[in-house]
CSV table of C-alpha atoms and ligand atoms in Angstrom, one decimal:
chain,number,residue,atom,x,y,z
Z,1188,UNK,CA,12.2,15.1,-24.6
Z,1189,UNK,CA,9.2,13.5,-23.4
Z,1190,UNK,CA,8.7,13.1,-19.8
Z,1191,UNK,CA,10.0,10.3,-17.5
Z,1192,UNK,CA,7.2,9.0,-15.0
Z,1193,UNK,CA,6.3,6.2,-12.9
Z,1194,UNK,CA,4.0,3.5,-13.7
Z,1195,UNK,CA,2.7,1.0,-12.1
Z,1196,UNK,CA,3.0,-2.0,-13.6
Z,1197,UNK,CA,2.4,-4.8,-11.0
Z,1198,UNK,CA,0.8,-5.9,-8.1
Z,1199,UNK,CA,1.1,-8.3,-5.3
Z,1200,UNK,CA,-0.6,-9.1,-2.0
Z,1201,UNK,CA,-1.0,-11.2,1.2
Z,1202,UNK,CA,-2.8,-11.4,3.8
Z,1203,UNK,CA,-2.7,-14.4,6.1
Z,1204,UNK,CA,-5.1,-16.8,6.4
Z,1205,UNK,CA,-6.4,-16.3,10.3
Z,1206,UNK,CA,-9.5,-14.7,10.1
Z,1207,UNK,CA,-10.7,-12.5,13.5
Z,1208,UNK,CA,-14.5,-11.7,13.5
Z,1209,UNK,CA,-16.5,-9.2,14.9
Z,1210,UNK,CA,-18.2,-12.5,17.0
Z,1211,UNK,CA,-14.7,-13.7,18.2
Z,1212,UNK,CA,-14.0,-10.2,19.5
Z,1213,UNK,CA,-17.0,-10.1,21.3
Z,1214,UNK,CA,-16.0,-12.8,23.7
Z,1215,UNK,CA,-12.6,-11.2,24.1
Z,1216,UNK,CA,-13.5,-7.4,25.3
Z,1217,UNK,CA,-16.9,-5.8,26.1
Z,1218,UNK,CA,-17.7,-5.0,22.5
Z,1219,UNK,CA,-20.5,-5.9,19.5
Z,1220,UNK,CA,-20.9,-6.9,16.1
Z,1221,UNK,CA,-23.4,-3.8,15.5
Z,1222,UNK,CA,-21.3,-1.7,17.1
Z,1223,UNK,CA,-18.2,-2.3,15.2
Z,1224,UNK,CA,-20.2,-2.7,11.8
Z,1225,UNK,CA,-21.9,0.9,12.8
Z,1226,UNK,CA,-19.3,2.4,13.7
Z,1227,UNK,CA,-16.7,1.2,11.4
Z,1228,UNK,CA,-17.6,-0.6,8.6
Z,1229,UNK,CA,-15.5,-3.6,9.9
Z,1230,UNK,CA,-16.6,-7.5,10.0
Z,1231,UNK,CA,-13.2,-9.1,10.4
Z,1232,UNK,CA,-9.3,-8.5,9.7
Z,1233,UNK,CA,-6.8,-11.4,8.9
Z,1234,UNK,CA,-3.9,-12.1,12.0
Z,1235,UNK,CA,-0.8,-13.4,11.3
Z,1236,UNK,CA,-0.1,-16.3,14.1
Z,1237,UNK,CA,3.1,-18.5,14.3
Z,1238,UNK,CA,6.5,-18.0,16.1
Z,1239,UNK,CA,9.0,-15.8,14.1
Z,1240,UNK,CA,6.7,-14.3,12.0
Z,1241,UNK,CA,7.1,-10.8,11.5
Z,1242,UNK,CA,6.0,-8.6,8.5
Z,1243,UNK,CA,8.5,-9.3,5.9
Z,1244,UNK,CA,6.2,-12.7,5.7
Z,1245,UNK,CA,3.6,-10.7,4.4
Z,1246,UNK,CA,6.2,-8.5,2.7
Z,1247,UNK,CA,7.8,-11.4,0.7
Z,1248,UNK,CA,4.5,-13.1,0.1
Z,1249,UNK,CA,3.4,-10.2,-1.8
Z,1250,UNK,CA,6.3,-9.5,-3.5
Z,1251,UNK,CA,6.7,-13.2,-5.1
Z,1252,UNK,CA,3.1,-12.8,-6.5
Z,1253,UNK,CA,4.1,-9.4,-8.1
Z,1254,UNK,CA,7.0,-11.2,-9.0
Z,1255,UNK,CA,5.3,-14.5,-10.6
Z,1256,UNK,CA,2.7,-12.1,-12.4
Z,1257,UNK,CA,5.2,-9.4,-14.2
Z,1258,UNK,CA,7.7,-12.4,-14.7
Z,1259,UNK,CA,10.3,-10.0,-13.6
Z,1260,UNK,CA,13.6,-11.3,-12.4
Z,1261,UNK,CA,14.8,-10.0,-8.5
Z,1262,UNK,CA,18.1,-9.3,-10.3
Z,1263,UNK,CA,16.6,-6.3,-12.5
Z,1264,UNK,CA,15.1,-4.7,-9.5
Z,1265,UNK,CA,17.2,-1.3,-8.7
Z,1266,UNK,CA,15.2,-0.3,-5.0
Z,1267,UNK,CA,13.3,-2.0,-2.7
Z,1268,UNK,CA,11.0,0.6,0.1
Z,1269,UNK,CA,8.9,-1.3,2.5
Z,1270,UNK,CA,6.2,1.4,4.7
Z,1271,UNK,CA,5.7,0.0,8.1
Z,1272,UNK,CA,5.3,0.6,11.3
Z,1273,UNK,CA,5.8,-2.9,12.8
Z,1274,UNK,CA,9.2,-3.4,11.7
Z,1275,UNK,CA,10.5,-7.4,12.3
Z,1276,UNK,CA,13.3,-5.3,14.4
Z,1277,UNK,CA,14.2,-1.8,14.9
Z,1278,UNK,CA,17.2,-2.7,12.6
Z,1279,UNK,CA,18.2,-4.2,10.2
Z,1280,UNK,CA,15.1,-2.7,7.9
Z,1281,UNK,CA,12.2,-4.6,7.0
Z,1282,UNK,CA,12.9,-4.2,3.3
Z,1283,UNK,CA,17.2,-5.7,3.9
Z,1284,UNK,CA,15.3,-9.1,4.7
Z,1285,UNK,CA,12.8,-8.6,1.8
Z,1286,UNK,CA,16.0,-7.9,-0.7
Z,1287,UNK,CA,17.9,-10.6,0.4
Z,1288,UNK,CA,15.1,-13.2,0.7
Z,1289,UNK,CA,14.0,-12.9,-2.9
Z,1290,UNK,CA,16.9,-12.6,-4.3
Z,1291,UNK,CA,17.4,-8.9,-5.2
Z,1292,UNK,CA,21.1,-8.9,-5.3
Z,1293,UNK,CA,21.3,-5.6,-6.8
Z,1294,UNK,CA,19.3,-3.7,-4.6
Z,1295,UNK,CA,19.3,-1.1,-2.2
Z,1296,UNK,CA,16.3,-1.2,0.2
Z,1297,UNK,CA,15.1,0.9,3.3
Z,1298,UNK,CA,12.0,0.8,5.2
Z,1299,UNK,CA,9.6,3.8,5.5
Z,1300,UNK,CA,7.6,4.9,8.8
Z,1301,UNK,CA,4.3,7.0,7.8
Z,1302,UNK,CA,1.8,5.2,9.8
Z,1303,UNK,CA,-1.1,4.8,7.6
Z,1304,UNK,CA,0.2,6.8,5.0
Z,1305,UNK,CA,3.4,5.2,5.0
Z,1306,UNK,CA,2.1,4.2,1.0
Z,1307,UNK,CA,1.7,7.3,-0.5
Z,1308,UNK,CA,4.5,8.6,1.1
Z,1309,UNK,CA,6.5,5.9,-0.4
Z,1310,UNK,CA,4.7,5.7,-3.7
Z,1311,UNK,CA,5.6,9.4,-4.2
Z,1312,UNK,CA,9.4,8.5,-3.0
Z,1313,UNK,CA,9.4,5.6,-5.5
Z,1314,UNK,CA,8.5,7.5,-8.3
Z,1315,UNK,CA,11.0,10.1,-7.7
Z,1316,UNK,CA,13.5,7.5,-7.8
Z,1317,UNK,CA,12.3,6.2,-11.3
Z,1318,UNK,CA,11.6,10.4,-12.9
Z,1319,UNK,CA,15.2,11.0,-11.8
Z,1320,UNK,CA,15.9,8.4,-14.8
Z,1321,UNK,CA,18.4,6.8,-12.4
Z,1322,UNK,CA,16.2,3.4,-11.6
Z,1323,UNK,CA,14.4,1.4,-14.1
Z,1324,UNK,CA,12.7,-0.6,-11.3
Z,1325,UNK,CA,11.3,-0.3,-7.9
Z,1326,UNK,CA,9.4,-2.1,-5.8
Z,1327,UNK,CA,7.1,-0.2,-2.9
Z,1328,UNK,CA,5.5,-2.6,-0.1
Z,1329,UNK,CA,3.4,-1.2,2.3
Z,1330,UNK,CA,2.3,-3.6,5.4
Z,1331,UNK,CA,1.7,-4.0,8.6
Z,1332,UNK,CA,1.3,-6.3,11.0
Z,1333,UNK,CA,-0.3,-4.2,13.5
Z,1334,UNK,CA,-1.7,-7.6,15.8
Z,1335,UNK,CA,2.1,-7.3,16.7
Z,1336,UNK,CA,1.7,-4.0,18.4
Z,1337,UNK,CA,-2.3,-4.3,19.2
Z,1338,UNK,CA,-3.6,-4.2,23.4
Z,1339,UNK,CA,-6.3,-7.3,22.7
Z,1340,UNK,CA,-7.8,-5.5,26.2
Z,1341,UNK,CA,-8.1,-2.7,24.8
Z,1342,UNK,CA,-11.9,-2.6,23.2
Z,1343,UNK,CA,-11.0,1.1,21.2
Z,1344,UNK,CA,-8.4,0.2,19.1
Z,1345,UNK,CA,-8.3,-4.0,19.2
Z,1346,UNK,CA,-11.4,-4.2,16.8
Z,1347,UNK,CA,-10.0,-1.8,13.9
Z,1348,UNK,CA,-6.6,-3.1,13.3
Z,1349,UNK,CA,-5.5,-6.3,11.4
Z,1350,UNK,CA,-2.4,-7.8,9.3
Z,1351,UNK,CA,-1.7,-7.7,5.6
Z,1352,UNK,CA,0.9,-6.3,2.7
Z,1353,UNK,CA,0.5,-5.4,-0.9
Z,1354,UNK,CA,3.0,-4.1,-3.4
Z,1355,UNK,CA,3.7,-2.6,-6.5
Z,1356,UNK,CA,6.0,-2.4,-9.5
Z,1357,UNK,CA,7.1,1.0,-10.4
Z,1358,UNK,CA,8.9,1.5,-14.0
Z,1359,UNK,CA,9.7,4.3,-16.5
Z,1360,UNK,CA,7.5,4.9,-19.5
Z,1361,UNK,CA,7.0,8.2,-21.5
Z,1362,UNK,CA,3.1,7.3,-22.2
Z,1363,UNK,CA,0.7,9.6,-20.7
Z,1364,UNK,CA,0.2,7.3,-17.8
Z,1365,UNK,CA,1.5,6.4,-14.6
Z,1366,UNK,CA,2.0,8.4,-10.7
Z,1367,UNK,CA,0.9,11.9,-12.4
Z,1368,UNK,CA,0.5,14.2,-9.1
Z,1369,UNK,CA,0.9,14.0,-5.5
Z,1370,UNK,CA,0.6,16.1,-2.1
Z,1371,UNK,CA,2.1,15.1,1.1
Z,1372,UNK,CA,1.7,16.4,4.7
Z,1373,UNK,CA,2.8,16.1,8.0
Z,1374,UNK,CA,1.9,17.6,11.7
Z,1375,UNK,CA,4.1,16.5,14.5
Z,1376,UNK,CA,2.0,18.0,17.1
Z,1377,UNK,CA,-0.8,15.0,16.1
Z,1378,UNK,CA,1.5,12.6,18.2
Z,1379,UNK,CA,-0.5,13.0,21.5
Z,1380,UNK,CA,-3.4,11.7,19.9
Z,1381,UNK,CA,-1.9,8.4,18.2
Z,1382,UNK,CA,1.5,6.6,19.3
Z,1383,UNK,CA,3.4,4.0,21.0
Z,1384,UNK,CA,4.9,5.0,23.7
Z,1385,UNK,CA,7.5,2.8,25.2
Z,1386,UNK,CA,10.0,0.8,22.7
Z,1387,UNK,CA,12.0,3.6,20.9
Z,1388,UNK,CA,15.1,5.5,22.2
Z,1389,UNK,CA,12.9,8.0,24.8
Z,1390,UNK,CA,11.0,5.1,27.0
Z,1391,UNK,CA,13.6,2.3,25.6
Z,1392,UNK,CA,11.6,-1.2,26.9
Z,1393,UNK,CA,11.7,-1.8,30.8
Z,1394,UNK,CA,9.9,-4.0,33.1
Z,1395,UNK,CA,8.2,-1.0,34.2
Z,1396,UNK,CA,7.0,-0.2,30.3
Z,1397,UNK,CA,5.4,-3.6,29.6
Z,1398,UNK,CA,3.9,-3.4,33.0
Z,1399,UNK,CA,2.5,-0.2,32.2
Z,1400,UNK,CA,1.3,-1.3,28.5
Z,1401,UNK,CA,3.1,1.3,26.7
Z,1402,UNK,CA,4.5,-1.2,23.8
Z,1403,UNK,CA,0.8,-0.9,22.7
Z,1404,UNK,CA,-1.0,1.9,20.2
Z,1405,UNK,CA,-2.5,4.4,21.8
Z,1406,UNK,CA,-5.1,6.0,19.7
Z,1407,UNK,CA,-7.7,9.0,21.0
Z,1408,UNK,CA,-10.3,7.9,18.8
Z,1409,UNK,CA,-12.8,10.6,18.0
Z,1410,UNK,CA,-10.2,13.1,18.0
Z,1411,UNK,CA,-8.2,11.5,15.3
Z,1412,UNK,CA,-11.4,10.8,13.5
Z,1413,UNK,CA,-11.9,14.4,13.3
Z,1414,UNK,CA,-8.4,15.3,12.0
Z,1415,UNK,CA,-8.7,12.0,9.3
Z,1416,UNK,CA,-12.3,13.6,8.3
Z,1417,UNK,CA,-11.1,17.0,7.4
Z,1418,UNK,CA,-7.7,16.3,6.3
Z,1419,UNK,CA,-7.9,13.5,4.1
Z,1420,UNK,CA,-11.4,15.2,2.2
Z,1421,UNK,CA,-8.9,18.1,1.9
Z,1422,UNK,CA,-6.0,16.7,0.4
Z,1423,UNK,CA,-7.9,14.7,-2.1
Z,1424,UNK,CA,-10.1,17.7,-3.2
Z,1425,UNK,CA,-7.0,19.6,-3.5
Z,1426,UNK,CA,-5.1,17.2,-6.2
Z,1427,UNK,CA,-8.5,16.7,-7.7
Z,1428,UNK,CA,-8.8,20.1,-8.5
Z,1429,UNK,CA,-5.5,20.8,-9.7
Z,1430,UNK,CA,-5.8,18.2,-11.9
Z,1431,UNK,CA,-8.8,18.8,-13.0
Z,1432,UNK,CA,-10.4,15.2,-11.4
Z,1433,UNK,CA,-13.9,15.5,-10.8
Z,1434,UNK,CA,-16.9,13.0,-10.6
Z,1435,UNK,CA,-17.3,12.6,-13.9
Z,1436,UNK,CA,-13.8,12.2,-14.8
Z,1437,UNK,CA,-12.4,10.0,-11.8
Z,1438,UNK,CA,-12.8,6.2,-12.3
Z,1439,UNK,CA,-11.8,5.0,-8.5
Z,1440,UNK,CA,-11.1,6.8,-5.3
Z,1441,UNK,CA,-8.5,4.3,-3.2
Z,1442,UNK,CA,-8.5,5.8,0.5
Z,1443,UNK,CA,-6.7,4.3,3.6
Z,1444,UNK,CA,-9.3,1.6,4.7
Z,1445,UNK,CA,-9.5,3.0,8.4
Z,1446,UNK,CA,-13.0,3.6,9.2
Z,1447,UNK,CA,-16.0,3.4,6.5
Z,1448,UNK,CA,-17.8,6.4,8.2
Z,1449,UNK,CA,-14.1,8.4,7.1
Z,1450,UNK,CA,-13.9,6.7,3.5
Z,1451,UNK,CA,-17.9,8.0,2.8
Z,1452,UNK,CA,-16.9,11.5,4.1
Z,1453,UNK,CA,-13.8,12.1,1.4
Z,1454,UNK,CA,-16.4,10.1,-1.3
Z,1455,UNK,CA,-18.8,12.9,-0.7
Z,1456,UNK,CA,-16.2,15.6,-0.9
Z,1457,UNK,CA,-14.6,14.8,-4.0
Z,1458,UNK,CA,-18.2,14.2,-5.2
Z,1459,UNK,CA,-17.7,10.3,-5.7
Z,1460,UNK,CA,-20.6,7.7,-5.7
Z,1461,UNK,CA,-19.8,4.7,-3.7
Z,1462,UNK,CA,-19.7,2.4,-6.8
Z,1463,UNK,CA,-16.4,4.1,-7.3
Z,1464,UNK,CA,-14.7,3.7,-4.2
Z,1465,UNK,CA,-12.4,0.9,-3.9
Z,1466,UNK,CA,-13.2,-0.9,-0.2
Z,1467,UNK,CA,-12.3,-3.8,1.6
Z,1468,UNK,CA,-12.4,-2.9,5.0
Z,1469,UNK,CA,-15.2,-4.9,6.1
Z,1470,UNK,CA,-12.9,-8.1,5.1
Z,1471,UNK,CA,-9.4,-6.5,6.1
Z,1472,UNK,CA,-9.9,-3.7,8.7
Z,1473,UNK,CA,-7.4,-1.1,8.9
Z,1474,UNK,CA,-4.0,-3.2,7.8
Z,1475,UNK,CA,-2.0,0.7,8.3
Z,1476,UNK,CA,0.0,0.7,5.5
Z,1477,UNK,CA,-1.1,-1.9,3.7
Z,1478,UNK,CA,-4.7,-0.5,2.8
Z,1479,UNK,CA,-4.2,1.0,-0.3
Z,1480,UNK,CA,-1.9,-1.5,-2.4
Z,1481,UNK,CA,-4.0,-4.4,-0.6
Z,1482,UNK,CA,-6.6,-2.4,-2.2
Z,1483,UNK,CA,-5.1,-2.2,-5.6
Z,1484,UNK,CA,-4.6,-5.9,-5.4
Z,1485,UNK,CA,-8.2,-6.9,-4.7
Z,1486,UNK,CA,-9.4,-5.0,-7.6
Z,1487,UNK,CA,-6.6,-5.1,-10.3
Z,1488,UNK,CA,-9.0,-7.5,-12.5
Z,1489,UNK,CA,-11.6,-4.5,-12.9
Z,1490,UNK,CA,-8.5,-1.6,-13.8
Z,1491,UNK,CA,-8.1,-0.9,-17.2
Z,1492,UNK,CA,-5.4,1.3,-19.2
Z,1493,UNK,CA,-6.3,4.8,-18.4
Z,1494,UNK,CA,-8.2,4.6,-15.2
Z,1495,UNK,CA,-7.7,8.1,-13.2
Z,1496,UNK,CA,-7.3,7.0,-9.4
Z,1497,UNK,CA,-6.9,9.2,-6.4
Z,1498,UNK,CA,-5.5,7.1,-3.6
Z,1499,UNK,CA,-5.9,9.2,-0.5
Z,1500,UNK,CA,-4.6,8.4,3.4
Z,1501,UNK,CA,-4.2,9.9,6.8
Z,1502,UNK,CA,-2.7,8.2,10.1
Z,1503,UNK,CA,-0.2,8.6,13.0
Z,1504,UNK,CA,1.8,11.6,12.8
Z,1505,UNK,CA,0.3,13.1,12.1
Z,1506,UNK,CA,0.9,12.8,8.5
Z,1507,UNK,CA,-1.9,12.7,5.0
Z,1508,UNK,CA,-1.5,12.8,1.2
Z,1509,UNK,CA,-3.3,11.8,-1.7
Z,1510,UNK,CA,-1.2,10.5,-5.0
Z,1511,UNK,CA,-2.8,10.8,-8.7
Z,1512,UNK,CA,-2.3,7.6,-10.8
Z,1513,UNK,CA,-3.5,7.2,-14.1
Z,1514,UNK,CA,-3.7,3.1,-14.2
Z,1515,UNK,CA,-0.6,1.7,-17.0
Z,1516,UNK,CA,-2.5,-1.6,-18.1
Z,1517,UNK,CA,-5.5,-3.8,-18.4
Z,1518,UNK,CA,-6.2,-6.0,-15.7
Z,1519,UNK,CA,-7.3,-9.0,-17.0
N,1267,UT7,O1,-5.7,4.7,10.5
N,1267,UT7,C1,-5.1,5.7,11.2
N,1267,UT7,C2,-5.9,6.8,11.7
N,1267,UT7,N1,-6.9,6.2,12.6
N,1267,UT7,C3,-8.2,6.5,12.3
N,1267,UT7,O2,-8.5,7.2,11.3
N,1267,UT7,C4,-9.3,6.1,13.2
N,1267,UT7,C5,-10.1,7.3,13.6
N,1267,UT7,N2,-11.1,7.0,14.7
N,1267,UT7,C6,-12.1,6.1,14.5
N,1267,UT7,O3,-12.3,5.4,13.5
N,1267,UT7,C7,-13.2,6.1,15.5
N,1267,UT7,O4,-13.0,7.2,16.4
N,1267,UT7,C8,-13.3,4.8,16.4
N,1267,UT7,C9,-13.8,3.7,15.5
N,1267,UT7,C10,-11.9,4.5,16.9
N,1267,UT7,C11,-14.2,5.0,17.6
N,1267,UT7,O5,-15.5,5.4,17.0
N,1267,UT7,P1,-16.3,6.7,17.6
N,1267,UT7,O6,-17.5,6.8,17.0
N,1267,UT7,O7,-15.3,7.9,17.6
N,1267,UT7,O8,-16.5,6.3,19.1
N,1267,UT7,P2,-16.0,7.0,20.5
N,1267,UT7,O9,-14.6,6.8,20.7
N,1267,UT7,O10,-16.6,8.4,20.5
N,1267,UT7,O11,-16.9,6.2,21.6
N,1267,UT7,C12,-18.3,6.2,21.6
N,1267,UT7,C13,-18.8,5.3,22.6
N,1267,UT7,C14,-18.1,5.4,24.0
N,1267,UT7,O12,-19.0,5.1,25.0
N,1267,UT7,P3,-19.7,6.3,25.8
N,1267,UT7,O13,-18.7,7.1,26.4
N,1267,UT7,O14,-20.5,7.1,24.7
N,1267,UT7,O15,-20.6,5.6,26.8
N,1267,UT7,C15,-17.0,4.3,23.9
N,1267,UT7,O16,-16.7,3.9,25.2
N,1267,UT7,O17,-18.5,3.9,22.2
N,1267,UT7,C16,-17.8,3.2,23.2
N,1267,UT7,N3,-16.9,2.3,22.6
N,1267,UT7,C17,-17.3,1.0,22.2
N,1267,UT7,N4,-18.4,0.4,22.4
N,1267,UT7,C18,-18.5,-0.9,22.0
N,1267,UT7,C19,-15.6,2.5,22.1
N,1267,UT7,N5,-15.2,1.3,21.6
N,1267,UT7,C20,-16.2,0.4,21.6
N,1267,UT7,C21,-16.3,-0.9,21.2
N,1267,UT7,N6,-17.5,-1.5,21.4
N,1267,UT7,N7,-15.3,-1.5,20.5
């Protein structure tokens, strides 16, 4: 019998339509445009403003234009995983509001928490769902809307991060196509360098918690750079290899938009020319776990049947992976 995998056979995205630019920024902390284009790749990142507007905006918004483009019915759709790490609440999940908004009666749906690679890791969770033969179709949404959690003060982390959610489609098919390979990692010891503090069941919110600013990220830049540098160039030379991916043979590299200066360094690893690395981060900024389908959004048009891409990510955690995908249909 031929074997059951995952394909990916739609996409959706959102991203609101506040735009936050380097300029803007500039008046708000002690920063630059050269500095943040330098140093980062960034120009500007899309907020999500309003009362009552939490993620599963951007969730739902993305999932209605998978929706509308694979004309498939809420009805059909067995599982529903939405990565995040900006939750509307603690509970219910994220991905119960998603269900129940568009109508996916027949669904079961739970949210994810991987930080920046909360995509991968639910790509890869997805697709285990569909090889088990169980679930015909499931939908992964990764998003963020990291304005939410975001110290506008704070000149080290305020100009990186911005809002936005993509989604797939995953289905069965037999074909040689689809989520072929994956590798996922984790190190809890890389919380001291990126978390939020206050909010969860340790430093539950007090007066004394917002005072102190703790319901903010708190991110130790260059040494999280470092561990992103090695890490994610690691993981993605690692599946490349067993898989035999090289530069001649890879058609896009899709890494966690999170700094361009991290994006060139896998590139160069894996031996990848720039023309072949999917990026948006100058528009977007880092969106946390909605990079990589945001990314897979923005250039479905150019896929084509066949494609090999390495997706590749690193974030709080720590945790890292990198997910195989040989593209399942023609863009246009
Ligand atoms: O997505 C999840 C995982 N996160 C990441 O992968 C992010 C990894 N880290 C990074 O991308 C980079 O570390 C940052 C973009 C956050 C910072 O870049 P950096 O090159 O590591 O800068 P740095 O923290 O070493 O700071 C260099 C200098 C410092 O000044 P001094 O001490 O040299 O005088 C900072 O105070 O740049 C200063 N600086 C700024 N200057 C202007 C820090 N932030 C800014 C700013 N504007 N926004």
């Amino acid at each position: 019998m031929s074997k059951i995998r995952a394909a990916i056979t739609g996409v959706g995205g959102y991203v609101p339509d506040y735009i936050l630019t380097n300029q803007e920024l500039e008046k708000m902390v002690e920063t630059n445009d050269e500095w943040i284009t330098t140093r980062t790749g960034i120009k500007e990142r899309r907020i999500l403003k309003g009362e009552n507007q939490g993620v599963s905006v951007m969730g739902i918004a993305a999932v209605h234009d998978m929706l509308a483009k694979t004309k498939t019915d809420p009805k059909d759709i067995d599982a529903i995983i939405f990565a995040t790490v900006t939750p509307d609440m603690t509970f219910p999940a994220t991905a119960n509001i998603v269900a129940s908004t568009i109508g996916a009666t027949n669904a079961f749906s739970f949210d994810m928490g991987a930080a920046c690679s909360g995509f991968v890791y639910a790509l890869a969770t997805g697709s285990s769902f569909i090889q088990s033969g169980v679930y015909k179709k499931v939908i992964v949404i990764g998003g963020d809307k990291m304005s939410a959690i975001v110290d506008y003060t704070d000149r080290t982390t305020c100009i990186i991060f911005g809002d936005g959610a993509g989604c797939v489609l995953l289905e069965p098919t037999t074909e040689d196509v689809g989520v072929m390979d994956w590798e996922l990692r984790s190190d809890g010891s890389g919380e001291q360098f990126l978390h939020m503090k206050a909010g969860g069941s340790r430093n539950p919110a007090s007066i004394e918690t917002i005072a102190k600013r703790e319901h903010f990220v708190y991110q130790a830049g260059s040494a999280v750079f470092k561990f992103a540098v090695t890490n994610m160039a690691d993981i993605s030379a690692q599946v490349a290899e067993r898989n035999h991916l090289n530069a001649g043979n890879i058609t896009w590299l899709a890494p966690h938009q999170a700094n361009k200066r991290i994006i060139d360094a896998t590139a160069n690893r894996v031996g990848i020319s720039e023309d072949k690395v999917m990026m948006n981060i100058e528009r977007y900024g880092n969106t946390t776990a909605g990079t990589i389908p945001l990314l897979l959004w923005d250039y479905e048009k150019k896929l084509k049947k066949g494609d090999n891409i390495l997706m590749a990510a690193f974030g709080g955690g720590f945790t890292w992976g990198a997910v195989y995908v040989k593209w399942a249909y023609n863009g246009q």
